Amino acid sequence: MSRRLPVGIPQSADEITADWLTHVVRSSGLVTTAQVLDFDVGSPGSGVGFTGQTLRVGLTWDVVEDDAPTAVLLKFPSKNAGNRGLAEAEGGYDREFDFYERLAHLVPIRVPRLIYAIRDPGPSTASRKRRERLVDGLPEAVVRFIGRHARKLVRASHRRYALVLEYVPDARITTAQTLPPVEDLAEILHTLARLHAHFWRDPLLADPAVIEWSMVSQMPNVMNGLYRAWRDEVVLRRPDLFTERFMHHADWFSDNIERLTAHLDEPLALRHGDSRTDNMLFTDAGLVLIDFGVSGSGRPAGDVAYLLSESIPPGPDARETFLVACRDYHDQLSDIGVDDHPLDAFLVDCEVVLALQAYRAVLIEATYEADYDGESLAELWAPRIGALLAEEPPEI
């Protein structure tokens, strides 16, 4: 059974203290005797998240030390109990801790420096996996019931999490509401190629002590129960978004979920997992990747097609733009030295991921409470995804 650590771990801006911030930064070795006199809390200026809280904390020190940060980034779990429970079920917080503690120092690209990480212990990996297997193997009617009432049945834990990271100043982002310029998209794709190639087929990626979580879902049958329970209602609610062709691809993924999930989870590369443009910081020194709460190992198309499905404006040229960008990424991957991932196989994977994105859009509309200035995530992303879909799902 999980238990709480015998220390205070703030979970909101109101619980942060100057003494705690002093302890945090001193523990990283950035300062030795300096003490935080005052601090201010605000928005980091990046995209909107729906599974966590991210704060920029400005620091005022009593004495000057060369490496004392003027600000840090502080991450807590979501205050929304339903969103938090769904995130925890897929390891949304533990994944990011695991990435920073186990892998961040190995990546060939810039990520924010880890300053401090603390979390209450959770259930052991073995007991968690036993529970997942038990729940995922329940009869279809029960799984659909769980899916229908997931926000109530998938309870948030009482664990506390606090992740303190380097704050990257003077960074530019493209939010989910807007679309990135061509040059930004190319830079992201080339950066992802470097990340994927660096860990290509590394045995580390298949080591459960390093990467404990499946890329697509821990419990595909439960996820599919949620989909089946809400599918028809979501289509009736928004037929303009969830069109016949859109649902043809989403249903294809649903009908083949175990086989397709296993395929996409093959540990070929280290994946960011949430490669939206608002998880990319553009600085004078180059691109910085942030937010690794869905990181893991899998096929690289999972990052590439995910990114493109949310970054290409809908229109008659959208699909051709998508295919050109996929080939550009693959050229980069090949140039770096990956010679055992043929273009044809990669493009098929990208089609599978587009179907997964259509499937996910249905789940988001059904269960997550999040919006961008009154517009839901599905309203933002479904038209972009739909414009990229082929007439038929791929053969795999």
Coordinates of C-alpha atoms in Angstrom, one line a residue:
M1 CA 0.0 0.0 0.0
S2 CA 1.3 3.5 -0.8
R3 CA 2.0 5.9 2.0
R4 CA 2.9 9.5 2.4
L5 CA 6.4 10.8 2.9
P6 CA 6.9 12.4 6.3
V7 CA 7.6 15.8 4.7
G8 CA 5.6 18.7 3.4
I9 CA 5.0 18.7 -0.3
P10 CA 3.1 21.8 -1.6
Q11 CA 0.3 21.0 -4.1
S12 CA -0.8 24.5 -4.9
A13 CA 0.5 28.1 -5.1
D14 CA -0.9 28.8 -1.7
E15 CA 1.2 26.1 0.0
I16 CA 4.6 27.3 -1.4
T17 CA 6.9 28.9 1.2
A18 CA 10.2 30.7 0.9
D19 CA 11.8 28.1 3.2
W20 CA 10.7 25.3 1.0
L21 CA 12.0 27.0 -2.1
T22 CA 15.3 27.6 -0.4
H23 CA 15.5 23.9 0.5
V24 CA 14.6 22.9 -3.1
V25 CA 17.3 25.0 -4.8
R26 CA 20.0 24.2 -2.2
S27 CA 19.4 20.5 -2.6
S28 CA 20.3 20.9 -6.3
G29 CA 23.6 22.4 -5.5
L30 CA 22.9 25.6 -7.4
V31 CA 23.3 27.6 -4.1
T32 CA 25.0 26.9 -0.8
T33 CA 24.1 29.6 1.7
A34 CA 21.7 31.9 -0.2
Q35 CA 18.2 32.0 1.1
V36 CA 14.9 32.9 -0.7
L37 CA 13.6 36.1 0.8
D38 CA 10.5 36.5 -1.4
F39 CA 8.9 34.9 -4.4
D40 CA 6.1 35.6 -6.9
V41 CA 3.9 33.1 -8.7
G42 CA 2.6 33.4 -12.2
S43 CA 1.9 31.7 -15.5
P44 CA 4.9 30.2 -17.3
G45 CA 3.6 31.7 -20.6
S46 CA 3.3 28.3 -22.3
G47 CA 0.3 26.3 -23.5
V48 CA -2.7 25.1 -21.6
G49 CA -2.5 21.8 -19.8
F50 CA -5.4 19.7 -18.6
T51 CA -3.7 17.1 -16.4
G52 CA -1.4 19.3 -14.3
Q53 CA -0.6 22.8 -13.0
T54 CA 2.5 24.5 -14.1
L55 CA 3.7 27.7 -12.4
R56 CA 6.6 30.1 -12.9
V57 CA 8.0 31.1 -9.5
G58 CA 10.2 34.1 -9.5
L59 CA 12.9 34.1 -6.7
T60 CA 14.4 37.0 -4.7
W61 CA 17.6 36.0 -2.8
D62 CA 19.2 37.5 0.3
V63 CA 22.7 37.3 -1.2
V64 CA 24.1 36.9 -4.8
E65 CA 25.4 33.5 -5.8
D66 CA 26.4 32.9 -9.4
D67 CA 24.2 30.0 -10.2
A68 CA 21.1 31.1 -8.1
P69 CA 18.1 31.0 -10.5
T70 CA 15.9 34.1 -10.8
A71 CA 12.9 31.8 -11.5
V72 CA 12.0 28.1 -11.5
L73 CA 9.2 26.1 -13.1
L74 CA 7.0 24.2 -10.6
K75 CA 4.7 21.4 -11.6
F76 CA 1.8 20.0 -9.5
P77 CA -1.0 17.5 -10.4
S78 CA -4.3 18.8 -11.8
K79 CA -6.9 20.2 -9.4
N80 CA -9.6 18.6 -11.5
A81 CA -10.2 15.2 -9.8
G82 CA -11.6 13.5 -12.9
N83 CA -8.7 14.7 -15.2
R84 CA -6.2 13.7 -12.5
G85 CA -7.6 10.2 -12.0
L86 CA -7.5 9.5 -15.8
A87 CA -3.9 10.9 -16.0
E88 CA -2.7 8.8 -13.0
A89 CA -4.2 5.6 -14.6
E90 CA -1.9 6.1 -17.5
G91 CA 1.1 7.1 -15.3
G92 CA 0.9 10.8 -16.4
Y93 CA 2.9 12.1 -13.4
D94 CA 5.2 9.2 -12.7
R95 CA 6.3 9.1 -16.3
E96 CA 7.6 12.6 -16.2
F97 CA 9.4 12.0 -12.9
D98 CA 10.9 8.8 -14.4
F99 CA 12.1 10.6 -17.5
Y100 CA 13.9 13.3 -15.5
E101 CA 15.4 10.9 -13.0
R102 CA 16.4 8.1 -15.4
L103 CA 16.8 9.5 -18.9
A104 CA 17.0 13.3 -19.2
H105 CA 20.8 13.3 -18.7
L106 CA 21.1 10.9 -21.7
V107 CA 19.1 12.7 -24.3
P108 CA 21.0 14.5 -27.2
I109 CA 18.7 17.5 -27.1
R110 CA 18.0 20.3 -24.6
V111 CA 15.4 19.7 -22.0
P112 CA 14.9 21.8 -18.8
R113 CA 17.3 20.9 -16.0
L114 CA 15.9 19.0 -13.1
I115 CA 16.2 20.9 -9.9
Y116 CA 14.1 18.9 -7.5
A117 CA 11.6 16.0 -7.7
I118 CA 9.6 14.6 -4.8
R119 CA 6.6 12.3 -4.9
D120 CA 4.8 10.1 -2.4
P121 CA 5.4 6.4 -3.2
G122 CA 2.8 4.5 -5.2
P123 CA 2.0 0.9 -5.5
S124 CA 4.8 -1.4 -6.7
T125 CA 5.2 -2.0 -10.4
A126 CA 4.3 -5.7 -9.9
S127 CA 1.1 -5.0 -8.0
R128 CA 0.0 -2.2 -10.4
K129 CA 0.5 -4.5 -13.4
R130 CA -1.5 -7.3 -11.7
R131 CA -4.3 -4.8 -11.1
E132 CA -4.2 -3.6 -14.7
R133 CA -4.3 -7.1 -16.0
L134 CA -7.3 -8.0 -13.8
V135 CA -9.3 -4.9 -14.7
D136 CA -8.4 -5.1 -18.4
G137 CA -9.6 -8.7 -18.5
L138 CA -13.1 -8.0 -17.2
P139 CA -16.1 -8.8 -19.4
E140 CA -17.0 -6.3 -22.2
A141 CA -20.2 -5.2 -20.5
V142 CA -18.3 -4.4 -17.3
V143 CA -15.6 -2.6 -19.2
R144 CA -18.2 -0.5 -21.0
F145 CA -19.7 0.4 -17.7
I146 CA -16.3 1.5 -16.4
G147 CA -15.9 3.5 -19.6
R148 CA -19.2 5.2 -19.2
H149 CA -18.5 6.3 -15.7
A150 CA -14.7 6.6 -15.9
R151 CA -14.5 10.1 -14.4
K152 CA -16.2 8.8 -11.2
L153 CA -14.8 5.3 -11.1
V154 CA -11.1 6.1 -11.9
R155 CA -10.4 7.9 -8.7
A156 CA -7.5 10.2 -8.1
S157 CA -5.0 9.0 -5.5
H158 CA -3.9 11.0 -2.5
R159 CA -0.3 11.0 -3.6
R160 CA 1.6 14.3 -3.7
Y161 CA 3.9 15.3 -6.5
A162 CA 6.1 18.3 -7.0
L163 CA 8.6 18.7 -9.9
V164 CA 10.9 21.7 -10.0
L165 CA 12.6 22.4 -13.3
E166 CA 14.8 25.1 -14.9
Y167 CA 12.7 28.0 -16.2
V168 CA 13.7 28.8 -19.8
P169 CA 13.3 32.6 -20.3
D170 CA 12.7 34.5 -23.5
A171 CA 11.3 31.4 -25.2
R172 CA 8.7 31.4 -28.0
I173 CA 6.0 28.8 -28.4
T174 CA 3.1 28.1 -30.8
T175 CA 0.0 27.3 -28.9
A176 CA -2.7 24.8 -29.8
Q177 CA -5.0 27.5 -31.0
T178 CA -2.5 28.7 -33.6
L179 CA -0.5 26.8 -36.2
P180 CA 3.3 26.8 -36.5
P181 CA 5.2 28.3 -39.4
V182 CA 6.9 25.9 -41.8
E183 CA 10.4 26.6 -40.4
D184 CA 9.3 25.8 -36.8
L185 CA 7.7 22.5 -37.9
A186 CA 10.8 21.5 -39.7
E187 CA 13.0 22.3 -36.7
I188 CA 10.7 20.2 -34.5
L189 CA 10.8 17.2 -36.9
H190 CA 14.6 17.4 -37.1
T191 CA 14.9 17.5 -33.4
L192 CA 12.6 14.5 -33.0
A193 CA 14.7 12.6 -35.5
R194 CA 17.8 13.3 -33.4
L195 CA 16.0 12.1 -30.3
H196 CA 14.7 8.9 -31.9
A197 CA 18.0 8.0 -33.6
H198 CA 20.0 8.5 -30.4
F199 CA 18.1 5.7 -28.7
W200 CA 17.3 3.6 -31.8
R201 CA 16.7 0.0 -30.6
D202 CA 18.6 0.6 -27.4
P203 CA 18.0 -2.3 -24.9
L204 CA 17.4 0.4 -22.3
L205 CA 14.0 1.0 -23.9
A206 CA 12.8 -2.5 -23.3
D207 CA 14.0 -2.5 -19.6
P208 CA 10.9 -2.3 -17.4
A209 CA 13.1 -0.8 -14.6
V210 CA 13.7 2.2 -16.8
I211 CA 10.5 2.5 -18.8
E212 CA 7.6 1.1 -16.9
W213 CA 4.6 2.4 -18.9
S214 CA 3.2 1.3 -22.2
M215 CA 3.1 4.0 -24.8
V216 CA -0.5 3.9 -26.0
S217 CA -2.4 2.6 -23.0
Q218 CA -1.8 0.5 -19.9
M219 CA -5.3 -1.0 -20.3
P220 CA -6.4 -1.0 -24.0
N221 CA -9.6 -2.9 -23.3
V222 CA -10.7 -0.4 -20.6
M223 CA -9.8 2.5 -22.9
N224 CA -11.9 0.8 -25.6
G225 CA -14.8 0.3 -23.2
L226 CA -14.7 4.1 -22.7
Y227 CA -14.7 4.6 -26.4
R228 CA -17.6 2.2 -27.1
A229 CA -19.6 3.6 -24.2
W230 CA -19.4 7.2 -25.5
R231 CA -18.9 6.8 -29.2
D232 CA -22.5 7.2 -30.5
E233 CA -23.3 10.1 -28.1
V234 CA -20.2 12.0 -29.1
V235 CA -21.1 11.6 -32.8
L236 CA -24.6 12.8 -32.2
R237 CA -23.3 15.7 -30.2
R238 CA -20.9 16.9 -32.9
P239 CA -21.6 15.4 -36.3
D240 CA -19.7 18.3 -37.9
L241 CA -16.5 17.1 -36.2
F242 CA -16.9 13.3 -36.1
T243 CA -17.8 12.7 -39.7
E244 CA -18.4 9.3 -41.4
R245 CA -14.8 9.1 -42.7
F246 CA -13.4 10.3 -39.4
M247 CA -15.3 7.6 -37.5
H248 CA -14.4 5.0 -40.0
H249 CA -10.7 5.4 -39.0
A250 CA -11.5 5.7 -35.3
D251 CA -13.6 2.6 -35.4
W252 CA -10.9 0.7 -37.3
F253 CA -8.5 1.5 -34.5
S254 CA -11.1 0.4 -31.9
D255 CA -11.8 -2.8 -33.7
N256 CA -8.1 -3.7 -33.8
I257 CA -6.9 -2.0 -30.6
E258 CA -4.9 -4.8 -29.1
R259 CA -3.0 -5.6 -32.2
L260 CA -2.4 -1.9 -33.1
T261 CA -1.4 -0.9 -29.6
A262 CA 1.2 -3.7 -29.5
H263 CA 2.5 -2.6 -32.9
L264 CA 2.9 1.1 -31.9
D265 CA 4.4 0.1 -28.6
E266 CA 7.4 -1.7 -30.2
P267 CA 10.4 -0.1 -28.4
L268 CA 12.3 1.2 -31.4
A269 CA 12.9 4.7 -30.0
L270 CA 12.5 6.9 -27.0
R271 CA 9.4 9.0 -27.6
H272 CA 8.3 12.3 -26.3
G273 CA 4.7 11.1 -26.4
D274 CA 3.0 14.5 -26.4
S275 CA 4.7 16.3 -29.2
R276 CA 2.4 19.2 -29.5
T277 CA 3.9 22.5 -30.5
D278 CA 3.1 24.1 -27.1
N279 CA 5.5 21.5 -25.6
M280 CA 8.3 23.0 -27.7
L281 CA 10.2 26.2 -26.6
F282 CA 12.1 28.1 -29.3
T283 CA 15.1 30.0 -28.0
D284 CA 18.1 31.7 -29.5
A285 CA 20.2 28.6 -28.5
G286 CA 17.8 26.2 -30.2
L287 CA 14.7 24.1 -29.5
V288 CA 13.9 22.9 -26.0
L289 CA 11.5 20.0 -25.4
I290 CA 9.3 20.2 -22.3
D291 CA 6.5 18.2 -20.7
F292 CA 7.4 14.5 -20.7
G293 CA 4.3 13.2 -18.9
V294 CA 3.5 10.8 -21.7
S295 CA 7.0 9.8 -22.6
G296 CA 8.0 6.2 -23.2
S297 CA 9.3 3.9 -25.9
G298 CA 7.6 3.1 -29.2
R299 CA 7.6 3.5 -32.9
P300 CA 8.7 7.0 -34.0
A301 CA 5.6 7.7 -36.1
G302 CA 3.8 8.1 -32.7
D303 CA 5.6 11.5 -32.3
V304 CA 5.7 12.5 -35.9
A305 CA 2.1 11.9 -37.0
Y306 CA 0.9 13.2 -33.6
L307 CA 2.7 16.4 -34.1
L308 CA 1.6 16.8 -37.7
S309 CA -2.1 15.9 -36.9
E310 CA -2.3 19.0 -34.8
S311 CA 0.0 21.4 -36.7
I312 CA -1.2 21.4 -40.4
P313 CA -4.1 23.6 -41.3
P314 CA -7.1 21.8 -42.7
G315 CA -7.6 22.2 -46.5
P316 CA -7.3 20.6 -49.8
D317 CA -3.5 20.5 -49.6
A318 CA -3.3 19.2 -46.0
R319 CA -2.7 15.6 -46.8
E320 CA 0.1 16.3 -49.3
T321 CA 1.7 18.6 -46.8
F322 CA 1.5 15.8 -44.2
L323 CA 3.2 13.3 -46.5
V324 CA 6.0 15.7 -47.5
A325 CA 6.7 16.4 -43.8
C326 CA 6.7 12.7 -43.0
R327 CA 9.3 12.1 -45.7
D328 CA 11.4 15.1 -44.5
Y329 CA 11.5 13.5 -41.0
H330 CA 12.4 10.1 -42.4
D331 CA 15.2 11.6 -44.5
Q332 CA 16.6 13.2 -41.4
L333 CA 16.4 9.9 -39.5
S334 CA 18.2 8.1 -42.3
D335 CA 20.9 10.7 -42.6
I336 CA 21.6 10.4 -38.9
G337 CA 22.3 6.6 -39.4
V338 CA 19.0 4.7 -38.9
D339 CA 19.0 2.3 -41.9
D340 CA 16.6 -0.4 -40.8
H341 CA 13.3 1.5 -40.8
P342 CA 12.0 1.7 -44.4
L343 CA 10.0 4.7 -45.6
D344 CA 7.1 2.5 -46.6
A345 CA 6.8 1.0 -43.2
F346 CA 7.2 4.4 -41.5
L347 CA 4.4 5.9 -43.6
V348 CA 2.1 3.0 -42.7
D349 CA 2.8 3.7 -39.1
C350 CA 1.9 7.3 -39.6
E351 CA -1.5 6.3 -41.0
V352 CA -2.1 4.1 -37.9
V353 CA -1.2 7.0 -35.7
L354 CA -3.7 9.3 -37.5
A355 CA -6.4 6.7 -36.8
L356 CA -5.3 6.6 -33.2
Q357 CA -5.6 10.4 -33.1
A358 CA -9.1 10.2 -34.4
Y359 CA -9.9 7.7 -31.8
R360 CA -8.3 9.9 -29.1
A361 CA -10.3 12.9 -30.2
V362 CA -13.5 10.9 -29.4
L363 CA -12.1 10.0 -26.0
I364 CA -11.1 13.7 -25.3
E365 CA -14.6 14.9 -26.3
A366 CA -16.2 12.3 -24.0
T367 CA -14.1 12.5 -20.9
Y368 CA -11.7 15.4 -20.5
E369 CA -12.7 18.8 -19.1
A370 CA -10.5 21.3 -20.9
D371 CA -10.9 24.1 -23.3
Y372 CA -8.9 26.9 -25.0
D373 CA -10.8 30.1 -24.6
G374 CA -14.1 28.3 -24.7
E375 CA -13.1 25.9 -27.5
S376 CA -12.7 22.2 -26.7
L377 CA -9.7 20.2 -27.6
A378 CA -11.8 18.2 -30.0
E379 CA -13.0 21.4 -31.7
L380 CA -9.4 22.4 -32.3
W381 CA -7.9 19.1 -33.4
A382 CA -10.7 17.1 -35.1
P383 CA -10.8 19.2 -38.2
R384 CA -7.0 19.1 -38.5
I385 CA -6.9 15.3 -38.0
G386 CA -9.8 14.8 -40.4
A387 CA -8.1 16.7 -43.2
L388 CA -5.1 14.3 -43.1
L389 CA -7.0 10.9 -43.2
A390 CA -6.8 8.7 -46.2
E391 CA -9.9 7.2 -47.8
E392 CA -9.2 3.9 -46.0
P393 CA -7.2 2.9 -43.0
P394 CA -3.9 1.1 -43.8
E395 CA -3.4 -2.6 -44.1
I396 CA -1.1 -3.9 -41.3

